[in-house]
PDB file of C-alpha atoms and ligand atoms in Angstrom:
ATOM      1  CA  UNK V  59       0.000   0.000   0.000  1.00  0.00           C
ATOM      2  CA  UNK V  60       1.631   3.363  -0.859  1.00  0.00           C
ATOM      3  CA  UNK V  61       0.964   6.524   1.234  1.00  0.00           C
ATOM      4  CA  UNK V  62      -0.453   9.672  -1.226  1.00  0.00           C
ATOM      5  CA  UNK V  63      -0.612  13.129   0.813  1.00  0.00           C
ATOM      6  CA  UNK V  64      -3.749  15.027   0.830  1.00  0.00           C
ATOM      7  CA  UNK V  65      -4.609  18.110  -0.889  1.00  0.00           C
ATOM      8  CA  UNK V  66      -2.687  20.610   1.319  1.00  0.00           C
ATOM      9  CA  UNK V  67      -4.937  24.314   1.920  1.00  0.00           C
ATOM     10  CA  UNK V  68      -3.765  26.970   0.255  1.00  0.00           C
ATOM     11  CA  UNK V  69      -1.775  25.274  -2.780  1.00  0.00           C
ATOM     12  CA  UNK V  70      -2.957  24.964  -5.984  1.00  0.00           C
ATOM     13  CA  UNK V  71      -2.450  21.805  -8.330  1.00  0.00           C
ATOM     14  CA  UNK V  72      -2.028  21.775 -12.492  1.00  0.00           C
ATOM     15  CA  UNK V  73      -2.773  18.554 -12.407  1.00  0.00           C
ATOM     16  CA  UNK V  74      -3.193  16.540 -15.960  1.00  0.00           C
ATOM     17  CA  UNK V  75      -6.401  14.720 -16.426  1.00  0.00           C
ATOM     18  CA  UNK V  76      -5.047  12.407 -18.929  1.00  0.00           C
ATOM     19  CA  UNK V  77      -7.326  11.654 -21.964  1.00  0.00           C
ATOM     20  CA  UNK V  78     -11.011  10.826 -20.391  1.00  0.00           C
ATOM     21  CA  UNK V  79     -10.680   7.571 -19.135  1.00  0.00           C
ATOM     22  CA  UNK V  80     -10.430   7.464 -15.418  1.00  0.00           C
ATOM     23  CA  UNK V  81      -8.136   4.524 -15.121  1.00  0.00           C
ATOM     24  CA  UNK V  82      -5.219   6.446 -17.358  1.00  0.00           C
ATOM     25  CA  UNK V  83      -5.130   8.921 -14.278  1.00  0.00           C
ATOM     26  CA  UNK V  84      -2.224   8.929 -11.978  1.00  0.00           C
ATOM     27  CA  UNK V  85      -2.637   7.982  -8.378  1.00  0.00           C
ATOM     28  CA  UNK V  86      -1.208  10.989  -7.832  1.00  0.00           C
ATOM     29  CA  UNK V  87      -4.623  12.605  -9.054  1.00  0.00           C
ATOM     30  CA  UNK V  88      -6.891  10.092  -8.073  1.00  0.00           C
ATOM     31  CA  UNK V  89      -6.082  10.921  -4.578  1.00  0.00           C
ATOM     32  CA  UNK V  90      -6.473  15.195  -4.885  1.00  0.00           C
ATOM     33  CA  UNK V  91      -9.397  14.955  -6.602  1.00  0.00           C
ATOM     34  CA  UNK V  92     -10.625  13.231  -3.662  1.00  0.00           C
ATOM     35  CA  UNK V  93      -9.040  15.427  -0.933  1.00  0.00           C
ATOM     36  CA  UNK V  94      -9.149  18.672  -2.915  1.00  0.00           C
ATOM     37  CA  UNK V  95     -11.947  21.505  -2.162  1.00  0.00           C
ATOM     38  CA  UNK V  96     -12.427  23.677  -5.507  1.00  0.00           C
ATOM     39  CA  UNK V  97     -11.650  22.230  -9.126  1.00  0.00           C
ATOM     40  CA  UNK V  98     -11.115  24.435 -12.182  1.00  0.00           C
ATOM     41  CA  UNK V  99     -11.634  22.110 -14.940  1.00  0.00           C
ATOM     42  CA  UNK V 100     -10.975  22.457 -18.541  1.00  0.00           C
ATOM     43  CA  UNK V 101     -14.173  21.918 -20.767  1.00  0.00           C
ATOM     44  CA  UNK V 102     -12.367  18.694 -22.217  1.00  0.00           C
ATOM     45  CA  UNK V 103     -12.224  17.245 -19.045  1.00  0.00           C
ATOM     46  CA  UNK V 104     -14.272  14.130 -19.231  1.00  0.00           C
ATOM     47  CA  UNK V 105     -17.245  13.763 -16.449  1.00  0.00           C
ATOM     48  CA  UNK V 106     -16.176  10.387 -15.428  1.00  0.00           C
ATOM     49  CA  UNK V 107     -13.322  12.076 -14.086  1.00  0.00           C
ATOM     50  CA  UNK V 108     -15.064  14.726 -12.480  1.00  0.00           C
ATOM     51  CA  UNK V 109     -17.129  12.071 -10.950  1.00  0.00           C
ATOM     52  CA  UNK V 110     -13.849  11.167  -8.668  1.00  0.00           C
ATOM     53  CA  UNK V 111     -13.824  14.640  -7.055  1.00  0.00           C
ATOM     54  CA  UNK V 112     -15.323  14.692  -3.058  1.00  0.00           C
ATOM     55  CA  UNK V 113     -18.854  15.534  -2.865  1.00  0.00           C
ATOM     56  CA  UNK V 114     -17.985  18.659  -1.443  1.00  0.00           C
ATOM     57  CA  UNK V 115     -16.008  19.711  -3.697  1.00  0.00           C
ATOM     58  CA  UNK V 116     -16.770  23.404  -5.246  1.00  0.00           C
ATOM     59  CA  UNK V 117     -16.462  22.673  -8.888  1.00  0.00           C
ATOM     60  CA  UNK V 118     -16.179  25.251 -11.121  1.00  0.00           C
ATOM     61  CA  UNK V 119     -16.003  24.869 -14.926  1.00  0.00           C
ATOM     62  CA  UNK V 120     -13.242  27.228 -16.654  1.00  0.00           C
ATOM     63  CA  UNK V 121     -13.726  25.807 -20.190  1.00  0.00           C
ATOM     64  CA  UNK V 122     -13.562  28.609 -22.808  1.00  0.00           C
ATOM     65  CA  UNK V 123     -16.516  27.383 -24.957  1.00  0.00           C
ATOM     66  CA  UNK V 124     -19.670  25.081 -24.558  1.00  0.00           C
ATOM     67  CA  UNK V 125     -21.558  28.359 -25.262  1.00  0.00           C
ATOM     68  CA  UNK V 126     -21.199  29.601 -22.320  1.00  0.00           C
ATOM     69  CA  UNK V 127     -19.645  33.229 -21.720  1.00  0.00           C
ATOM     70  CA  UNK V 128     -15.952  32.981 -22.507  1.00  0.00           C
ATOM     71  CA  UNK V 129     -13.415  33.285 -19.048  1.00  0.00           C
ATOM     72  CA  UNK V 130     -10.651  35.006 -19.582  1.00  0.00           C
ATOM     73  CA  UNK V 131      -7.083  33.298 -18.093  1.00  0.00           C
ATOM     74  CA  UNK V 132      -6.868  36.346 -16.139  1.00  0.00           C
ATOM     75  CA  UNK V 133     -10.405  35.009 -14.805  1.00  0.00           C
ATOM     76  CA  UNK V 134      -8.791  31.903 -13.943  1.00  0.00           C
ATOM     77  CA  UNK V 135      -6.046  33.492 -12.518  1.00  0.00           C
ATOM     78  CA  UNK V 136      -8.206  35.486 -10.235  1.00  0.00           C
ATOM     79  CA  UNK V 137     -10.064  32.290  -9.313  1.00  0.00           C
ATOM     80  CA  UNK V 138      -6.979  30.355  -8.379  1.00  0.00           C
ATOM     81  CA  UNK V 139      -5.584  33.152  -6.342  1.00  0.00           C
ATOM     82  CA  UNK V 140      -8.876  33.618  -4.097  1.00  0.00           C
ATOM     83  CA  UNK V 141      -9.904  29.986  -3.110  1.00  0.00           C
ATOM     84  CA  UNK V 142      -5.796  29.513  -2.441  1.00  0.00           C
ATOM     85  CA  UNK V 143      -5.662  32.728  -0.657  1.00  0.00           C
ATOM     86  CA  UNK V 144      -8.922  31.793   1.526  1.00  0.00           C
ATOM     87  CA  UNK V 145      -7.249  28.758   2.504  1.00  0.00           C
ATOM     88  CA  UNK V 146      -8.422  26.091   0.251  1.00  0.00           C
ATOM     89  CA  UNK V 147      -7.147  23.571  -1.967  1.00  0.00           C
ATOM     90  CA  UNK V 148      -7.077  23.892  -5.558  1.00  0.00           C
ATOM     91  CA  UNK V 149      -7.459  21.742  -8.311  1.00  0.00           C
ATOM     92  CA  UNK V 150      -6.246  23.701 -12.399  1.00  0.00           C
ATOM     93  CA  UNK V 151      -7.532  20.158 -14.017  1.00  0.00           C
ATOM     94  CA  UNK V 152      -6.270  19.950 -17.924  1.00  0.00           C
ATOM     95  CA  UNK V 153      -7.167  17.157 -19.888  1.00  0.00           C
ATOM     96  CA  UNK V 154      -3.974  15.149 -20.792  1.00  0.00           C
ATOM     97  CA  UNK V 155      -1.101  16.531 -19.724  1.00  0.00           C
ATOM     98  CA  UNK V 156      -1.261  20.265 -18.053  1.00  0.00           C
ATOM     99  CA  UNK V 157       2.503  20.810 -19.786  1.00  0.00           C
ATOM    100  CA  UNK V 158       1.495  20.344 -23.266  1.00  0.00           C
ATOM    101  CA  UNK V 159      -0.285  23.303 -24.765  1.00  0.00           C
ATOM    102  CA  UNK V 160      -2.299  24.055 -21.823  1.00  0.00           C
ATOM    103  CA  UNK V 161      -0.961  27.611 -21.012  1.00  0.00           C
ATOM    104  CA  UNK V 162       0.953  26.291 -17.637  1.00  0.00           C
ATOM    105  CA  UNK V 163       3.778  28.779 -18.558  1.00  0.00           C
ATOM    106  CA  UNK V 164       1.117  31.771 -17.509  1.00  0.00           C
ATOM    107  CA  UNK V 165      -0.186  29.773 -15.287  1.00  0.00           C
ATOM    108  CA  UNK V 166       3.111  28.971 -13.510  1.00  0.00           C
ATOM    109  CA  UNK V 167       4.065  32.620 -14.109  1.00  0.00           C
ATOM    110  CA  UNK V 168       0.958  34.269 -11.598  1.00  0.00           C
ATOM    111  CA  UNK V 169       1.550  31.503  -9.048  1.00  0.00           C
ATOM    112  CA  UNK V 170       4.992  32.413  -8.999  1.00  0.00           C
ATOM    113  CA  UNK V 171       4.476  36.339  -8.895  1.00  0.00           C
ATOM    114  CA  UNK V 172       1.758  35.721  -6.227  1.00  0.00           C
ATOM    115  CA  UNK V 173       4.108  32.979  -4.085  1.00  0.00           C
ATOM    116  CA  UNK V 174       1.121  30.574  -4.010  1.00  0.00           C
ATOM    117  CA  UNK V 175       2.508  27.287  -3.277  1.00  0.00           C
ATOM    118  CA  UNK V 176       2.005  24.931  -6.212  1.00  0.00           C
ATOM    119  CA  UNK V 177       2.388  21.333  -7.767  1.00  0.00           C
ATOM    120  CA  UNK V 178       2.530  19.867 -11.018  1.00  0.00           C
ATOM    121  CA  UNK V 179       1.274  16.834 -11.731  1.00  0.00           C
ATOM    122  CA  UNK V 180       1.703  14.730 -15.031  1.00  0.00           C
ATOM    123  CA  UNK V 181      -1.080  13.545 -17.381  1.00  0.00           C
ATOM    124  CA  UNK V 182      -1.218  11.089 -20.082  1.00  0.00           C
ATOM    125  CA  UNK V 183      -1.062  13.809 -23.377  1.00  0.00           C
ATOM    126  CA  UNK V 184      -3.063  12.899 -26.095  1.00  0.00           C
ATOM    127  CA  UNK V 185      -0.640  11.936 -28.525  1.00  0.00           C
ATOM    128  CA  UNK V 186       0.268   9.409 -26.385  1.00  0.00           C
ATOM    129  CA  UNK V 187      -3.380   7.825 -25.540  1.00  0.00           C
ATOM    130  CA  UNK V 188      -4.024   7.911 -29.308  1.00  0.00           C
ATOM    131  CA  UNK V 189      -1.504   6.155 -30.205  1.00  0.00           C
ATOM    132  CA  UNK V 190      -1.951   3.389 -27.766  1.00  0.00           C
ATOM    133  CA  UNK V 191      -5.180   3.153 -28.783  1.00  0.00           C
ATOM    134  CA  UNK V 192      -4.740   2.705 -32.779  1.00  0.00           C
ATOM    135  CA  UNK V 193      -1.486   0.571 -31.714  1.00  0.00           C
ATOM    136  CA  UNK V 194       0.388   2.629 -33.651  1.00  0.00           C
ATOM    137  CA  UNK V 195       4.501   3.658 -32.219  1.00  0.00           C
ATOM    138  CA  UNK V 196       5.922   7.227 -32.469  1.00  0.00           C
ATOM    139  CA  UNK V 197       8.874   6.312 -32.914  1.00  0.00           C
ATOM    140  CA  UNK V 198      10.884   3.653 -34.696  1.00  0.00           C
ATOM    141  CA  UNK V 199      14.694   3.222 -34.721  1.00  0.00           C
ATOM    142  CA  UNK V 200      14.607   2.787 -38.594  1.00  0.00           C
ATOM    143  CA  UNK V 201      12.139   5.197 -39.769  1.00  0.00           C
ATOM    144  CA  UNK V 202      11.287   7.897 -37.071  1.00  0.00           C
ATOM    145  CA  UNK V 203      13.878   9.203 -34.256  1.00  0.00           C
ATOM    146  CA  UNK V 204      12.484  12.268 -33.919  1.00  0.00           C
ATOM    147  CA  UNK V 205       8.795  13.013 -32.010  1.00  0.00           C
ATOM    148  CA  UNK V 206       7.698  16.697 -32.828  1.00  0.00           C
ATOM    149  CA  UNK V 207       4.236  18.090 -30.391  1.00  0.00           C
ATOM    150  CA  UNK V 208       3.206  20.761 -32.737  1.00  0.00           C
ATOM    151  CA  UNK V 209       0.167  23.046 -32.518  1.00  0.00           C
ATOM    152  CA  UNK V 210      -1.015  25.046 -35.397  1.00  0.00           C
ATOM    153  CA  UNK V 211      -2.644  27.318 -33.108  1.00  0.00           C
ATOM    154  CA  UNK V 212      -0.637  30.544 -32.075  1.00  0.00           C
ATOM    155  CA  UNK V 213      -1.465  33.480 -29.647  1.00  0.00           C
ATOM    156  CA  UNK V 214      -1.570  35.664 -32.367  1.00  0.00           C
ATOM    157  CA  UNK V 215      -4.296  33.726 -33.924  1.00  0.00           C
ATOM    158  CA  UNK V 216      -2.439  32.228 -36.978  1.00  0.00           C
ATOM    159  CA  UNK V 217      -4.023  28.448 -38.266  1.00  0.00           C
ATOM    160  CA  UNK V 218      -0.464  27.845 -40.635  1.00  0.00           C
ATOM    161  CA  UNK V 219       2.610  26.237 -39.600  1.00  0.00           C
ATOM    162  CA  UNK V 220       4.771  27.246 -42.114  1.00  0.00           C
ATOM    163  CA  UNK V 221       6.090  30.438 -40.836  1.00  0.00           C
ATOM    164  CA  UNK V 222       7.237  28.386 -37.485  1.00  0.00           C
ATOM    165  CA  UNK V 223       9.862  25.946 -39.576  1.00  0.00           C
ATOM    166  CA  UNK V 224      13.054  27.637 -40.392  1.00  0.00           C
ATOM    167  CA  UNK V 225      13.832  25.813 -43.562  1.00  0.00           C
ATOM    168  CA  UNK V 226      13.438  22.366 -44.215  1.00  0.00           C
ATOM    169  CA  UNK V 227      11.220  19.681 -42.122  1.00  0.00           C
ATOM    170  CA  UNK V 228      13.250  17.477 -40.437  1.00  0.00           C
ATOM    171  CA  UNK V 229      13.555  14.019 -42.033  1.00  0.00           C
ATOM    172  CA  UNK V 230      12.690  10.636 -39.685  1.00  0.00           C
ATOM    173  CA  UNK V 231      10.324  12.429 -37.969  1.00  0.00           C
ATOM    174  CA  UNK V 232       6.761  11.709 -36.499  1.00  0.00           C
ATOM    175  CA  UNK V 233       4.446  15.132 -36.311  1.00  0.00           C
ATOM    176  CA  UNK V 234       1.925  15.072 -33.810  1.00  0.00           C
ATOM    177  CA  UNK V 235      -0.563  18.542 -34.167  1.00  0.00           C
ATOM    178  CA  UNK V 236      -2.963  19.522 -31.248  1.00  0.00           C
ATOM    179  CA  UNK V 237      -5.254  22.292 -32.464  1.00  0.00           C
ATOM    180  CA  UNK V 238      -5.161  21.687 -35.633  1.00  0.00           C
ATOM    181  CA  UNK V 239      -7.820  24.328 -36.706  1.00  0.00           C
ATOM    182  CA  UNK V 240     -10.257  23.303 -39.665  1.00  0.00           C
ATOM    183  CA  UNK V 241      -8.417  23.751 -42.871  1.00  0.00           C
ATOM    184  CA  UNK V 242      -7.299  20.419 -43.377  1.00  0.00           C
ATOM    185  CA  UNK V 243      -6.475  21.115 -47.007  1.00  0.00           C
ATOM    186  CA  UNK V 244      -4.546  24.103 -46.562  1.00  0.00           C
ATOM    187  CA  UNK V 245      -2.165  22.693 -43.152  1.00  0.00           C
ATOM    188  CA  UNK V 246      -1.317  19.938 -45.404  1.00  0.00           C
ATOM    189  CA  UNK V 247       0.040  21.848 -48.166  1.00  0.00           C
ATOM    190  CA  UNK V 248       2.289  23.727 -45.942  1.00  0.00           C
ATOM    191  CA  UNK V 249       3.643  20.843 -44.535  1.00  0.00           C
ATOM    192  CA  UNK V 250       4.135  19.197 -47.719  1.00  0.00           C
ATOM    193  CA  UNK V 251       6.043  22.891 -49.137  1.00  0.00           C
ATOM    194  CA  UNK V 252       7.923  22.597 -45.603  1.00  0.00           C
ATOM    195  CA  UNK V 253       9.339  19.283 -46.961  1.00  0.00           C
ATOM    196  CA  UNK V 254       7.293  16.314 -45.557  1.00  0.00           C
ATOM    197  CA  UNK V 255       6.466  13.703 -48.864  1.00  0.00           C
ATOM    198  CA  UNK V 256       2.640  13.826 -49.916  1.00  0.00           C
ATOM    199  CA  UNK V 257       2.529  10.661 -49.374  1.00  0.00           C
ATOM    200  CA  UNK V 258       3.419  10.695 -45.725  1.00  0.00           C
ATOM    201  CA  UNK V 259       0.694   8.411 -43.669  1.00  0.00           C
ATOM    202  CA  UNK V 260      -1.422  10.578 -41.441  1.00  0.00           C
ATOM    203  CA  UNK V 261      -4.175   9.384 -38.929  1.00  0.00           C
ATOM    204  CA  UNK V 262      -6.429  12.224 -37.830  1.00  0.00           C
ATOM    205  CA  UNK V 263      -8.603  11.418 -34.510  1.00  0.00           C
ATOM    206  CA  UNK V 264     -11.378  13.273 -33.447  1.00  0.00           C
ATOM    207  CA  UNK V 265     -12.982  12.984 -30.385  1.00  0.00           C
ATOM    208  CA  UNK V 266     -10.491  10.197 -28.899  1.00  0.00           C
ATOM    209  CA  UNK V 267     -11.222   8.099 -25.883  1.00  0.00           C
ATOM    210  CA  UNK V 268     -15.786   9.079 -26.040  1.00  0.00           C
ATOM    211  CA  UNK V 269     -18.176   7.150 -27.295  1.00  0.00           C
ATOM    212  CA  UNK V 270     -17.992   9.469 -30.633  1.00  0.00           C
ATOM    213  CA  UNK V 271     -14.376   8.699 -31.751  1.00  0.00           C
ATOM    214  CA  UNK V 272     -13.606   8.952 -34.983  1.00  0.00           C
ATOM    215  CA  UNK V 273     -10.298   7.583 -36.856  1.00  0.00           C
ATOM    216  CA  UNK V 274      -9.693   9.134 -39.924  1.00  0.00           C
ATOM    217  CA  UNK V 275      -7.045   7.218 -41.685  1.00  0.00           C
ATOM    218  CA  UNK V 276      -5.151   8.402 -44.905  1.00  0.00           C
ATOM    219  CA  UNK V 277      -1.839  10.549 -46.485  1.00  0.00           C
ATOM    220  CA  UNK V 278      -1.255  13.822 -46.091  1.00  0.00           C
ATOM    221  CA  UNK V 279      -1.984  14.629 -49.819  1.00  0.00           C
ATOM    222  CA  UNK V 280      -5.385  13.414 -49.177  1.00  0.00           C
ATOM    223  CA  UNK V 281      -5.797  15.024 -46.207  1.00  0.00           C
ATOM    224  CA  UNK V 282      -9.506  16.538 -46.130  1.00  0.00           C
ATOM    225  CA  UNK V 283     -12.177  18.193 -44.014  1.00  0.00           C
ATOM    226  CA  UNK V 284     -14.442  16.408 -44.976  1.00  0.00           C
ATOM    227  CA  UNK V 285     -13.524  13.050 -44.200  1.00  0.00           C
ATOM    228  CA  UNK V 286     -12.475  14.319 -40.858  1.00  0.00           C
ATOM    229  CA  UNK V 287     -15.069  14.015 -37.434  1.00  0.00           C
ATOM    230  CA  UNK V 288     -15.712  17.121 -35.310  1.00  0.00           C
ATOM    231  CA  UNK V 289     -13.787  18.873 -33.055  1.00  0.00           C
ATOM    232  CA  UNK V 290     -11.340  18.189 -30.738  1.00  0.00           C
ATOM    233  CA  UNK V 291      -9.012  16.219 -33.768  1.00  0.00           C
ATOM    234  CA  UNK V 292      -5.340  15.630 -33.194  1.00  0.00           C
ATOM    235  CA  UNK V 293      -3.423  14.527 -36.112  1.00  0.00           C
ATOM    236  CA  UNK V 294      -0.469  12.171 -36.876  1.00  0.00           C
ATOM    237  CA  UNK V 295       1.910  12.110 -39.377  1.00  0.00           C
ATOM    238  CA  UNK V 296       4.535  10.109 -40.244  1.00  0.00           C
ATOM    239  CA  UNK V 297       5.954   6.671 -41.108  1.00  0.00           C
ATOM    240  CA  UNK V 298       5.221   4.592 -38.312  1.00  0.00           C
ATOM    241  CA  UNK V 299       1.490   5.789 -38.408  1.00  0.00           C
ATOM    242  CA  UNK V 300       1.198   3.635 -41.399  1.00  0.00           C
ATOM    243  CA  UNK V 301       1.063   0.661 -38.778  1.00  0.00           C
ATOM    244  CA  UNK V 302      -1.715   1.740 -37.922  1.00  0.00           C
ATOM    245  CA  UNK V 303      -3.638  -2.042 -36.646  1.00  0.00           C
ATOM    246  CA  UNK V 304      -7.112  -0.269 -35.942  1.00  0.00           C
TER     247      UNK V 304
HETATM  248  C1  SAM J 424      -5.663  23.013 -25.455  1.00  0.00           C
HETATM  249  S1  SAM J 424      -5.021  21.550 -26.134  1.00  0.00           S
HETATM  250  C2  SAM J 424      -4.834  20.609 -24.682  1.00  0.00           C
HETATM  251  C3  SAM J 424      -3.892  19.454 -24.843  1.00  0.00           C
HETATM  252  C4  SAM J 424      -3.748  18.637 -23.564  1.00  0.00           C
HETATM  253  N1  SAM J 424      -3.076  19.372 -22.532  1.00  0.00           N
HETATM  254  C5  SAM J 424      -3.028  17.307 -23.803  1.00  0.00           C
HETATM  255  O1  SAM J 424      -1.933  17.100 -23.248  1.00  0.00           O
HETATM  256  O2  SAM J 424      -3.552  16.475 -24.559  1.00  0.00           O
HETATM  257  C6  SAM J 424      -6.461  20.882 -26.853  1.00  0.00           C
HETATM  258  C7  SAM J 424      -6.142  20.039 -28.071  1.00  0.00           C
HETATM  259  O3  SAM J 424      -5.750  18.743 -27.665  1.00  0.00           O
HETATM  260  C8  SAM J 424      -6.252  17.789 -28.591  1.00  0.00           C
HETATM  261  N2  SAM J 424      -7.248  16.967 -27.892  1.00  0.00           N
HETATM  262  C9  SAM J 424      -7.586  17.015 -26.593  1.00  0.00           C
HETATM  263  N3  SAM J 424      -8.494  16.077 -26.301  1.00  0.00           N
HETATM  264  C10 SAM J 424      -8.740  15.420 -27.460  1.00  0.00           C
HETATM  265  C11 SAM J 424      -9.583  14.339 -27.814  1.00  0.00           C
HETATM  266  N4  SAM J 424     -10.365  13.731 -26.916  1.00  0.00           N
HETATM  267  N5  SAM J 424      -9.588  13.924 -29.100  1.00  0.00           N
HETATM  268  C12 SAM J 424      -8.800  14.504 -30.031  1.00  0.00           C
HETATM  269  N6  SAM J 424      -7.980  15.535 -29.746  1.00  0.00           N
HETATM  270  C13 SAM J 424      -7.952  15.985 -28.478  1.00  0.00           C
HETATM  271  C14 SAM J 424      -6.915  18.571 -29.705  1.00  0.00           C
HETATM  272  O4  SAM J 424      -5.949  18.810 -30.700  1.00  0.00           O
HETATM  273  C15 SAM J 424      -7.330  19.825 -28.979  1.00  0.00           C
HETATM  274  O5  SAM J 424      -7.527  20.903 -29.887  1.00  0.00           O
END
């Protein structure tokens, strides 16, 4: 039996929800979301990880869509710094893994300025729950040494990834992209002019790990929006994707 420490008051966690599925969740998280008093979970947090979280716990959604009126990440910056300041625990809940395009830098930045006491714990990303699921590796000592976690997404609002490769793609390399934006068409056709081969396998997943998954299996020349399922998609691309067993 190992021993996992409460939620301590007045700290705040980023802890990584992982990809839906409660049993991908640390123990490490398990055990907060038990002990902890106020979550702040991302809208892509799944429910049947909610559903771990005390009874008493004050949970309050921070998701920036759903409909609902858009919260700023001063917002949540605001919220973490009350409930930690009045002496509670606090959960920052990201789905996957709260290091991986989850804005933890400014996150990590105001808990720093504002010497709250914090912890970071991991979460399984994604990429990496995708690919377990379509059995598919990353890497491959003969064909891909090289794992890239791209995002085509940029605070300035740009949907291209062109202008973010200085020169050439790199060759043996797998490209994961969160965020991928809608444009199917046009992201592949920068890649390709950035240097990756047309006919470069590419799985795109929408939805992974709820009931509504959808694997969208093909090459990055025939890469297209319509053939791909609704938001949130990830794409892969590269030569071991082509194993692809699902
Ligand atoms: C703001 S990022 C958060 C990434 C997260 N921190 C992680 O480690 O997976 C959100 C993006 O992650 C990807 N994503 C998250 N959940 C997903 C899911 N269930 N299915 C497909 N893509 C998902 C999508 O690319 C989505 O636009």
């Amino acid at each position: 039996m190992i021993s996992i420490p409460d939620a301590e008051s007045g700290y705040v966690y980023l802890v990584g929800a992982g990809p839906g599925n409660p049993a991908l969740l640390t123990l490490r998280a398990a055990h907060l979301l038990k002990t902890a008093d106020v979550i702040l979970p991302d809208d892509l947090v799944s429910d049947e990880v909610l559903n771990l979280a005390s009874p008493t716990a004050d949970i309050i959604p921070v998701g920036k869509r759903c409909g609902q009126p858009r919260i700023t990440q001063a917002g949540i910056h605001q919220l973490m710094l009350e409930h930690s300041k009045a002496d509670r625990s606090v959960i920052r809940l990201k789905s996957g893994d709260p290091l991986i395009f989850g804005r933890a830098a400014e996150e990590i930045g105001f808990l720093r300025e504002y010497s709250i006491p914090f912890e970071i714990v991991p979460g399984i990303t994604t990429a990496f729950a995708v690919a377990a699921n379509l059995r598919t590796p990353l890497t491959d000592r003969s064909r891909a040494s090289k794992l890239i976690l791209a995002t085509a997404h940029h605070a300035a609002g740009k949907v291209s990834l062109t202008p973010n490769w200085s020169g050439a793609f790199p060759d043996e390399a797998t490209l994961v992209i969160y965020m991928p934006g809608r444009n199917f068409e046009t992201l592949a056709q920068d890649l390709i002019s950035s240097g990756i081969a047309p006919e470069t396998p590419c799985t795109a997943v929408s939805r992974a790990s709820t009931p509504s998954e959808h694997v969208h299996i093909t090459t990055l020349d025939r890469l297209s929006s319509t053939d791909v399922g609704p938001s949130p998609v990830i794409l892969l691309i590269g030569p071991p994707v082509s194993q692809s067993a699902y």
